[in-house]
Coordinates of C-alpha atoms in Angstrom, one line a residue:
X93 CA 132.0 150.9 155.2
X94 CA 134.2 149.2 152.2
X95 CA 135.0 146.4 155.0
X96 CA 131.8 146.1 156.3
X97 CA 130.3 145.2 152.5
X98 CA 133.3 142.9 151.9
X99 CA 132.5 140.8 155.0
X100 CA 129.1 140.5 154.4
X101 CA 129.7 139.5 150.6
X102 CA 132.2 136.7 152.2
X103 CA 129.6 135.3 154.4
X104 CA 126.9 135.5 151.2
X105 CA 129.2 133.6 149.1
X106 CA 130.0 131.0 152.4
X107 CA 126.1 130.0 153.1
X108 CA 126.1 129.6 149.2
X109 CA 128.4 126.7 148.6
X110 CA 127.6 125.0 152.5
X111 CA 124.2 125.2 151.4
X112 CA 125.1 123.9 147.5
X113 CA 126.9 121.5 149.2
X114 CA 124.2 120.1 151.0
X115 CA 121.5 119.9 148.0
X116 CA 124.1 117.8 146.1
X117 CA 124.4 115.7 149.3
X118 CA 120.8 114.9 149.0
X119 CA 120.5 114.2 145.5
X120 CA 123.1 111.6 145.8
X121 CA 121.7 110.5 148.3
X122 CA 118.4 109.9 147.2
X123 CA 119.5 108.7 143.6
X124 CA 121.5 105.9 146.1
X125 CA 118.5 105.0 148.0
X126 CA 116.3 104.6 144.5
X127 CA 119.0 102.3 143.0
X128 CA 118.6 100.6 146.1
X129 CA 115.0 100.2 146.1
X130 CA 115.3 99.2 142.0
X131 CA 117.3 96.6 142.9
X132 CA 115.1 95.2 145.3
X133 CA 112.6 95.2 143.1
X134 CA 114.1 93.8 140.4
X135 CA 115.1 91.0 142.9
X136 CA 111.8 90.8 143.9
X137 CA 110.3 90.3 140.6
X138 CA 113.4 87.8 139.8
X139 CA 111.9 85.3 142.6
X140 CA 108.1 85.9 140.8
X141 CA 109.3 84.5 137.9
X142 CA 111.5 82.1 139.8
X143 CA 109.0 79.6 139.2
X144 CA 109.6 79.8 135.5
X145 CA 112.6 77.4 135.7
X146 CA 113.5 74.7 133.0
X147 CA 114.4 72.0 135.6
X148 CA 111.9 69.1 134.3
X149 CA 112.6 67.4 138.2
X150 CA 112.0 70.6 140.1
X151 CA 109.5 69.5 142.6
X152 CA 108.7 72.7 143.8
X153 CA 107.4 74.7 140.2
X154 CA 104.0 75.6 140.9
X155 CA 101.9 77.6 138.8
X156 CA 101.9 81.4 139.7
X157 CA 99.3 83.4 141.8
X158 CA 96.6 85.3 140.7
X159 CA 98.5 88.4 141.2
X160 CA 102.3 87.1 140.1
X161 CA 100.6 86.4 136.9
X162 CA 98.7 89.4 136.4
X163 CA 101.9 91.0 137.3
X164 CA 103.6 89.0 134.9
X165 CA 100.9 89.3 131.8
X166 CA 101.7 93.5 132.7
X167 CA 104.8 92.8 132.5
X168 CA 105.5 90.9 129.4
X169 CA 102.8 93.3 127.5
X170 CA 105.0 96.4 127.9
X171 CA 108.3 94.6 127.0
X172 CA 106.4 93.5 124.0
X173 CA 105.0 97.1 123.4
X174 CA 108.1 98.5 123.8
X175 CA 109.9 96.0 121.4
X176 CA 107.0 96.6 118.6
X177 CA 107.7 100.5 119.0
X178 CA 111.2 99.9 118.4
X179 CA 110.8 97.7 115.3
X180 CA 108.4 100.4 114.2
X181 CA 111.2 103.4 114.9
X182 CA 113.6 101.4 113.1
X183 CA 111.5 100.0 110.3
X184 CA 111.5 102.2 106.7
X185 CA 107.8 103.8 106.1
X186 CA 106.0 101.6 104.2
X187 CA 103.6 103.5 101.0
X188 CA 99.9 103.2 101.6
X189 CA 98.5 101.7 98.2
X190 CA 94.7 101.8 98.1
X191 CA 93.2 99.2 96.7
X192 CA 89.0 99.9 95.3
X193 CA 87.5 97.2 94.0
X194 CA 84.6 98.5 91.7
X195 CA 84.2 95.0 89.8
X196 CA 83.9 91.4 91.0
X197 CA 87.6 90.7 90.2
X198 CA 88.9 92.3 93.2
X199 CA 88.1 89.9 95.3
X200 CA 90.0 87.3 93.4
X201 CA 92.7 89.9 94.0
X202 CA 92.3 90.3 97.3
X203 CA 91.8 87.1 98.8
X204 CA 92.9 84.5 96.5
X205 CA 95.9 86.4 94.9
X206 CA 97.3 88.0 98.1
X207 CA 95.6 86.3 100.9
X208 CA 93.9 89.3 101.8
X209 CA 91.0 88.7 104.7
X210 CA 87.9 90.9 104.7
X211 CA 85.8 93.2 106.9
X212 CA 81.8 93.0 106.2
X213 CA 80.3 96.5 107.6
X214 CA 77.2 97.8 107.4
X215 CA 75.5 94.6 105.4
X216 CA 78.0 94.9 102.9
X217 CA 77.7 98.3 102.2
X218 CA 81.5 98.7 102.9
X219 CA 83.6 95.9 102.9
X220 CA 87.5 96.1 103.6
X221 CA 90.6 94.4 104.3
X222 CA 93.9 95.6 104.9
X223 CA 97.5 94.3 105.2
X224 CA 101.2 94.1 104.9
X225 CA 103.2 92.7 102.0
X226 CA 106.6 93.1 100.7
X227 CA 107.8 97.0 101.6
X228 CA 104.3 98.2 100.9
X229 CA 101.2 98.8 103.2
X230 CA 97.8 97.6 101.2
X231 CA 94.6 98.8 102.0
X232 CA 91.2 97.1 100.0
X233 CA 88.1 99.1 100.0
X234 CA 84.9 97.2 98.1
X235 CA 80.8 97.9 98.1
X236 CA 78.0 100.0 97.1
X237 CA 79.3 102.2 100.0
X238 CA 82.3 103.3 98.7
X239 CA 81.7 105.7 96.3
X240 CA 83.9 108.7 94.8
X241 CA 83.6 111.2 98.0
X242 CA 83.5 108.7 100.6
X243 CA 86.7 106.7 99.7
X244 CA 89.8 108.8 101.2
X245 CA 90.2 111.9 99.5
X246 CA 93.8 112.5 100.3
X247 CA 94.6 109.1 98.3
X248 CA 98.5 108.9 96.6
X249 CA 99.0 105.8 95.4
X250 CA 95.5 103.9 93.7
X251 CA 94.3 101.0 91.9
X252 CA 91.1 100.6 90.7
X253 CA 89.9 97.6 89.4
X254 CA 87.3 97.9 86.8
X255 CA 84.6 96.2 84.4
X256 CA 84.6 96.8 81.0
X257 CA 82.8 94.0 80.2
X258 CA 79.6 95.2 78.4
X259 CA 79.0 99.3 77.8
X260 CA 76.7 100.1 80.8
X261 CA 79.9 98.4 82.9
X262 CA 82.3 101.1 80.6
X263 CA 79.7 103.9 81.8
X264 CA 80.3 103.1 85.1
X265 CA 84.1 102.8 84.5
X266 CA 84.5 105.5 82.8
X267 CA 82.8 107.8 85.9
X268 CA 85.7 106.9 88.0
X269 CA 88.2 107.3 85.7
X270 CA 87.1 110.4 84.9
X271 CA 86.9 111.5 88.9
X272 CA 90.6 110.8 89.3
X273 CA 92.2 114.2 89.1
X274 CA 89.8 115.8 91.9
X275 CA 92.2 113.7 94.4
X276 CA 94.8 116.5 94.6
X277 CA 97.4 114.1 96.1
X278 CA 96.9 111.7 93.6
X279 CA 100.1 110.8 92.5
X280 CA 99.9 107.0 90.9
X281 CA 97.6 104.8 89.7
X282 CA 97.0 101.3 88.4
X283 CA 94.1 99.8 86.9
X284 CA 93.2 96.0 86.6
X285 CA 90.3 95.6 84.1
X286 CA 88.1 92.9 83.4
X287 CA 88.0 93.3 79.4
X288 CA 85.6 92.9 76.7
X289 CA 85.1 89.1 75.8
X290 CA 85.9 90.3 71.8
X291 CA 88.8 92.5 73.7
X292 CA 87.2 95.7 72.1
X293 CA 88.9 97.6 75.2
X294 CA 89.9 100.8 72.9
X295 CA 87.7 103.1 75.3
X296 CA 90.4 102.5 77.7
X297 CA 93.5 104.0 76.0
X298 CA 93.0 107.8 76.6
X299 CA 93.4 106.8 80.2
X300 CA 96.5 105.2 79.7
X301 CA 99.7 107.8 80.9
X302 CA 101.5 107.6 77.7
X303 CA 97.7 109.0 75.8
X304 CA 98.1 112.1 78.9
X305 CA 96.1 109.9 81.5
X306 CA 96.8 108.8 84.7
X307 CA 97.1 105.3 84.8
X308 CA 100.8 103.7 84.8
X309 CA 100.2 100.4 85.0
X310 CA 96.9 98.4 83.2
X311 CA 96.5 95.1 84.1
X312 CA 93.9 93.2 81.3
X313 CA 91.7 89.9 81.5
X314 CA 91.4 88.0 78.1
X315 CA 94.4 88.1 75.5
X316 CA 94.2 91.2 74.3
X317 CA 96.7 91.9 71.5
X318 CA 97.4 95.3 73.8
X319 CA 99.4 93.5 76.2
X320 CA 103.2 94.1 75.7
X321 CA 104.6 93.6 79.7
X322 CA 105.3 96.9 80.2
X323 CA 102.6 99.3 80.4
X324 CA 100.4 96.5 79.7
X325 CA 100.0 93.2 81.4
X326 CA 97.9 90.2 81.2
X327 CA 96.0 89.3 84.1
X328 CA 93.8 86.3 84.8
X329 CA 90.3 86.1 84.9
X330 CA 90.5 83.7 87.9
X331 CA 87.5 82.1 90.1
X332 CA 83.9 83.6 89.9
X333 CA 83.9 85.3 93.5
X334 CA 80.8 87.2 92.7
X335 CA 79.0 84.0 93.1
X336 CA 80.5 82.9 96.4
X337 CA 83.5 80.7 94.8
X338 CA 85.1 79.6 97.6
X339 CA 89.0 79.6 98.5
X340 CA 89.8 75.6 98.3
X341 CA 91.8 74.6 101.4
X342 CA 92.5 70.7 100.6
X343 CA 94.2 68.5 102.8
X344 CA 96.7 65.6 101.2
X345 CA 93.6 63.4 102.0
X346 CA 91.3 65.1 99.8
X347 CA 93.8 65.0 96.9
X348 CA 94.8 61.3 97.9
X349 CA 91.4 59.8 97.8
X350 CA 89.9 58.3 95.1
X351 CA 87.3 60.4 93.0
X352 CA 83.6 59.3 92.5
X353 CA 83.3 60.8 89.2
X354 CA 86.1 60.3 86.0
X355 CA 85.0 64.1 84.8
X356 CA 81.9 66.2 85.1
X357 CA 80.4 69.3 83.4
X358 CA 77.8 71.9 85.0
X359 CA 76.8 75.0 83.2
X360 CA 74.3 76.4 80.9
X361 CA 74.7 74.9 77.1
X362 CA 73.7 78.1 74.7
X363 CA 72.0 76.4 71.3
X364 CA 74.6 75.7 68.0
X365 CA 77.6 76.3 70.4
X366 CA 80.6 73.6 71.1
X367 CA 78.5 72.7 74.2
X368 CA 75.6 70.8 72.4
X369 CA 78.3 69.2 70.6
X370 CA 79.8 68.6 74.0
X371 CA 76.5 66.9 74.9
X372 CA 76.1 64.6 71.4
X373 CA 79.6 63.3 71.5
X374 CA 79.0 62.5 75.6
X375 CA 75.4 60.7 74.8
X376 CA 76.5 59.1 71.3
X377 CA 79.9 57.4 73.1
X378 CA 77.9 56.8 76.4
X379 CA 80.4 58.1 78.4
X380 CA 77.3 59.7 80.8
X381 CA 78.1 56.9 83.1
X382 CA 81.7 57.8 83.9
X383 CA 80.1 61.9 84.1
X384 CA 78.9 63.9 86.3
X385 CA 76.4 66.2 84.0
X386 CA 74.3 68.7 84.7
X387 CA 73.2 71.3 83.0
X388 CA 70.7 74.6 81.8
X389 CA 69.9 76.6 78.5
X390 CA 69.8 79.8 80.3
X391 CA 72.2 81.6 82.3
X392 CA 72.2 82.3 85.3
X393 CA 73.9 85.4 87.0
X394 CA 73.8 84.1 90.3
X395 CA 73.9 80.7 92.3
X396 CA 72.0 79.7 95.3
X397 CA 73.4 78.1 98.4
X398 CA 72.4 74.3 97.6
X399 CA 73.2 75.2 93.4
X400 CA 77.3 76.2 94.3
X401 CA 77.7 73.6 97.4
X402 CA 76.8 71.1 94.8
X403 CA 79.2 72.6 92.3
X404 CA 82.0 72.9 94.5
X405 CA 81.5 69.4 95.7
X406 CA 81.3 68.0 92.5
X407 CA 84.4 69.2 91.1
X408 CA 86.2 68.1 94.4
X409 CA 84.9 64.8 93.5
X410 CA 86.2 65.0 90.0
X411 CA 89.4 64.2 87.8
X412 CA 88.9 65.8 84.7
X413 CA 86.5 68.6 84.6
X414 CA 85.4 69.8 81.0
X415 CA 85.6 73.4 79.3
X416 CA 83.9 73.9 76.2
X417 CA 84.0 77.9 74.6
X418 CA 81.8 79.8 75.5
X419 CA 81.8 83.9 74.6
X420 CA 85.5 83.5 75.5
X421 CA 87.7 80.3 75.6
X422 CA 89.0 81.5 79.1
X423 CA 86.3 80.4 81.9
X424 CA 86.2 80.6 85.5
X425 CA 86.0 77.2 85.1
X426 CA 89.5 76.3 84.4
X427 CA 90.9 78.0 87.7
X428 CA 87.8 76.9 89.9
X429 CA 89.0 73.3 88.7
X430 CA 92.4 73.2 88.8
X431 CA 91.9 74.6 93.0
X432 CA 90.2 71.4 93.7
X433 CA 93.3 69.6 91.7
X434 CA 90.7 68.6 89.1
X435 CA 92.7 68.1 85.5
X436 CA 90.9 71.0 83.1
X437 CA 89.8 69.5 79.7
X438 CA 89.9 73.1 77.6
X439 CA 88.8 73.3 73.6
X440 CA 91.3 75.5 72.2
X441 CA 89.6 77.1 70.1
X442 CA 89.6 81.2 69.4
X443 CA 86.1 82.5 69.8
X444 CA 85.0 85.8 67.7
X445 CA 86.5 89.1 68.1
X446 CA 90.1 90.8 68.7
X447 CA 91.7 89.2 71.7
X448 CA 94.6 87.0 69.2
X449 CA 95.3 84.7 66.2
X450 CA 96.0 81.4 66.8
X451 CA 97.5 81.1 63.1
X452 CA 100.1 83.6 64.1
X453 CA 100.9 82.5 67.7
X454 CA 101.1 79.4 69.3
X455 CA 100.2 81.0 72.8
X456 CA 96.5 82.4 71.9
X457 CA 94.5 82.1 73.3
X458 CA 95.2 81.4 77.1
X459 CA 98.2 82.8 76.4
X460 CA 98.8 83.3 79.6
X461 CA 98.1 80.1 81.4
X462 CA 100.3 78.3 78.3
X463 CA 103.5 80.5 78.8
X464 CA 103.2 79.6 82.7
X465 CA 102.9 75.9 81.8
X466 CA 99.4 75.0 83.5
X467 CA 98.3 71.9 84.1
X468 CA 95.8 71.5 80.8
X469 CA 94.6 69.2 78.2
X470 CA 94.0 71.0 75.0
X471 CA 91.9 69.7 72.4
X472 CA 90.5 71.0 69.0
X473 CA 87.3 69.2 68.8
X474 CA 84.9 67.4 71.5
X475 CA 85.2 64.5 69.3
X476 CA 89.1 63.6 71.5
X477 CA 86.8 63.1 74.3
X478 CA 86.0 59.1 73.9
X479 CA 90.0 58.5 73.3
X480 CA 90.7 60.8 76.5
X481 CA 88.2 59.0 78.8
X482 CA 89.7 55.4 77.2
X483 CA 93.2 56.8 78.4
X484 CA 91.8 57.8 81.7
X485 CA 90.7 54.8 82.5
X486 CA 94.4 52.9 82.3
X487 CA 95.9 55.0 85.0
X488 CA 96.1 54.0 88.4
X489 CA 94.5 55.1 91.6
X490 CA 97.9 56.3 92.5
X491 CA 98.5 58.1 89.2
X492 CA 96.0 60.2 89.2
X493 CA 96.7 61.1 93.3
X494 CA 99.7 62.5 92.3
X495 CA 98.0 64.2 88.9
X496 CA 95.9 65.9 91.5
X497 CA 99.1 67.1 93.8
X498 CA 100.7 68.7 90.9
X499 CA 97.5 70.4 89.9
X500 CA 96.8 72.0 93.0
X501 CA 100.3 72.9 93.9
X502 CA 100.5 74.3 90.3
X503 CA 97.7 76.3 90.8
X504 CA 99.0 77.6 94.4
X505 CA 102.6 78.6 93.0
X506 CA 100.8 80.6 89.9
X507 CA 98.6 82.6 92.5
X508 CA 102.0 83.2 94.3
X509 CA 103.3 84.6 91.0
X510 CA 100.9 86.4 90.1
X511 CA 101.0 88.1 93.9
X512 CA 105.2 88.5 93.1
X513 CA 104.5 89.8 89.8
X514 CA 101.6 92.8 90.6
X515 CA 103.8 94.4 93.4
X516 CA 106.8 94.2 91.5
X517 CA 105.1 96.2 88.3
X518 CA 103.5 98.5 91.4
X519 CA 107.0 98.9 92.5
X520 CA 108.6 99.7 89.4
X521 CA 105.7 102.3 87.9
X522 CA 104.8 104.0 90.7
X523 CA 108.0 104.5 92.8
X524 CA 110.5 103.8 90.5
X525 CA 109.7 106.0 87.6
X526 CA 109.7 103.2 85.3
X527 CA 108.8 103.1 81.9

């Protein structure tokens, strides 16, 4: 019985490995046969593309089948998917910063600052943008449809940009503000503001991190005596995008050719301001002829279509264009001229409230467009004009085509700045714990 197990465990074992043996056999085998058929079909495809060949006297390059190319088109996608998934494996995350424009400003931000492009949905209602820039992923958010519980709730890394231009503007502000610490994952935040034209901005500073707010970084239009660069930052009021300002795109032709008009001025004149005087000094010298005037006594919120072609137009067709005060010495005016490479005429004068003191700095105000070096004539008094206009009219058609060059690529390398100078403060308050 003990010999009769033992040979039938033997033969057991001996169909085992002959038919092991066998199973291996075919694998090899067919792993042969599919490099086989691999390579033909990598031959194969090699002769598809054949016709891609870089012989300019190759008689026989013709341009490839419907199918070869379809083939091809297939082809090419998924080496390009696969290369975009394998920069994406390799690539370091990128932060999410969400950008929510609650004020006008935001889309001198967004388009003008960083280039940003815009999605219009529903009418309006929600407009957005999103896109790459330095190490960080930046999403814009804008319109009456965005409110505080349909923006993302699970939000890290914000900034809000704000009006606190007037008090019902603060109200409004101050609502948001106040909604911030309902977004559990919140973890930084930024704000850029559009101040109070007296900078009376003091509503603000319980916000601020170092009062036991939120907000690491404030960015501030106007020269408010706030600013110190480094929780605090100027920012500039920029072009009036909330009536339709326009991104200039000039060519070297439209800075090269002459300009119909030596200097213009559009806007609304408010009584016993610099502006009448503007006006006096302009019809007392009769310089109206080398001007292009127009102008209202009440203002306006909003332009129409003809109204802003006509003002965009005529500062395209302009030299000089002139600035006089009004609640604030900064303007849209200056930024809206100097991207059409038009030379800003600006009264430096303070106007009334808290944003600086001329006596004690030589900066204020525009303090930030001086320490960047802009492209501006600065005047006391309206009564310079004649002896400006006199000067203008010595230079050279050529002169004043290169004026315009520097102007305009002035104006393009501050934006550029500017764009440098917000992600870096991002950068450093929110991810690099500084302070």
């Amino acid at each position: 019985m003990k010999f009769t197990l033992r040979r039938v465990i033997g033969i057991v074992l001996t169909i085992y490995c002959i038919f092991s043996f066998y199973i291996g056999y075919l694998l090899i085998l067919r792993n042969a046969c599919e490099t086989k058929q691999l390579r033909a079909a990598e031959n194969s495809l090699n002769s598809v593309y054949a016709s891609d060949s870089d012989d300019e006297n190759d008689s026989d390059i013709e341009v490839l089948p419907p199918q070869r190319e379809k083939l091809y088109d297939e082809r090419e996608s998924l080496l390009s998917t696969l290369k975009n998934d394998k920069q994406q494996e390799s690539a370091p995350s990128r932060p999410l910063i969400e950008i929510w424009g609650k004020a006008a400003i935001g889309g001198y931000l967004w388009e003008h600052i960083l280039d940003g492009s815009l999605e219009d949905e529903e009418d309006g209602m929600r407009i957005s943008g999103f896109q790459q820039l330095r190490n960080f992923n930046l999403r814009y958010r804008s319109g009456p449809g965005f409110i505080q519980t349909t923006v993302p709730q699970d939000i890290e890394n914000l900034v809000l940009i704000l009006n606190g231009r007037e008090d019902i503007k603060v109200k409004f502000a101050k609502s948001w503000l106040d909604y911030l610490p309902r977004y559990k994952k919140l973890q930084n935040v930024g704000v850029i503001l559009l101040g109070n034209e007296r900078c009376d901005n003091i509503w603000i500073e319980p916000y601020l991190k170092k009062n036991g707010g939120l907000i690491k970084a404030l960015f501030i239009v106007y020269d408010s005596p706030a600013v110190d660069n480094q929780r605090i930052y100027q920012w500039p009021l920029g072009v009036a995008t909330y009536r339709s300002f326009p991104k200039a795109e000039l060519t070297l032709a439209d800075l090269e050719t002459p300009r119909p008009f030596m200097c213009n001025f559009l806007g609304t004149v408010y009584k016993n301001s610099s502006r009448e005087t503007l006006l006096q000094i302009i019809n007392s010298h009769d310089l109206g002829k080398y001007c292009y005037l127009k102008y209202r006594t009440t203002w306006a919120s909003q332009e129409s279509d003809d109204s802003m072609s006509n003002y965009v137009n005529v500062l395209a067709q302009s030299d000089l264009t002139l600035n006089p005060i009004g609640f604030n010495t900064e303007c849209y005016r200056i930024y809206e001229a100097m991207s059409f490479g038009s030379l800003p005429i600006v009264e430096d004068q303070m106007t009334a409230g808290n944003c600086g003191n001329s006596s004690t700095s030589k900066h204020a105000p525009l303090r930030l467009l001086k320490q960047m070096g802009a492209p501006i004539i600065f005047i006391k008094h309206w009564s310079e004009l004649p002896a400006l206009i006199k000067n203008e009219l010595k230079l050279t058609a050529k002169q004043k085509a290169l004026r315009r060059k520097r102007i305009f690529n002035w104006y393009e390398g501050f934006k550029s700045i500017m764009r440098d100078q917000f992600l870096t403060v991002l950068d450093n308050h929110f991810f690099h714990n500084f302070s």
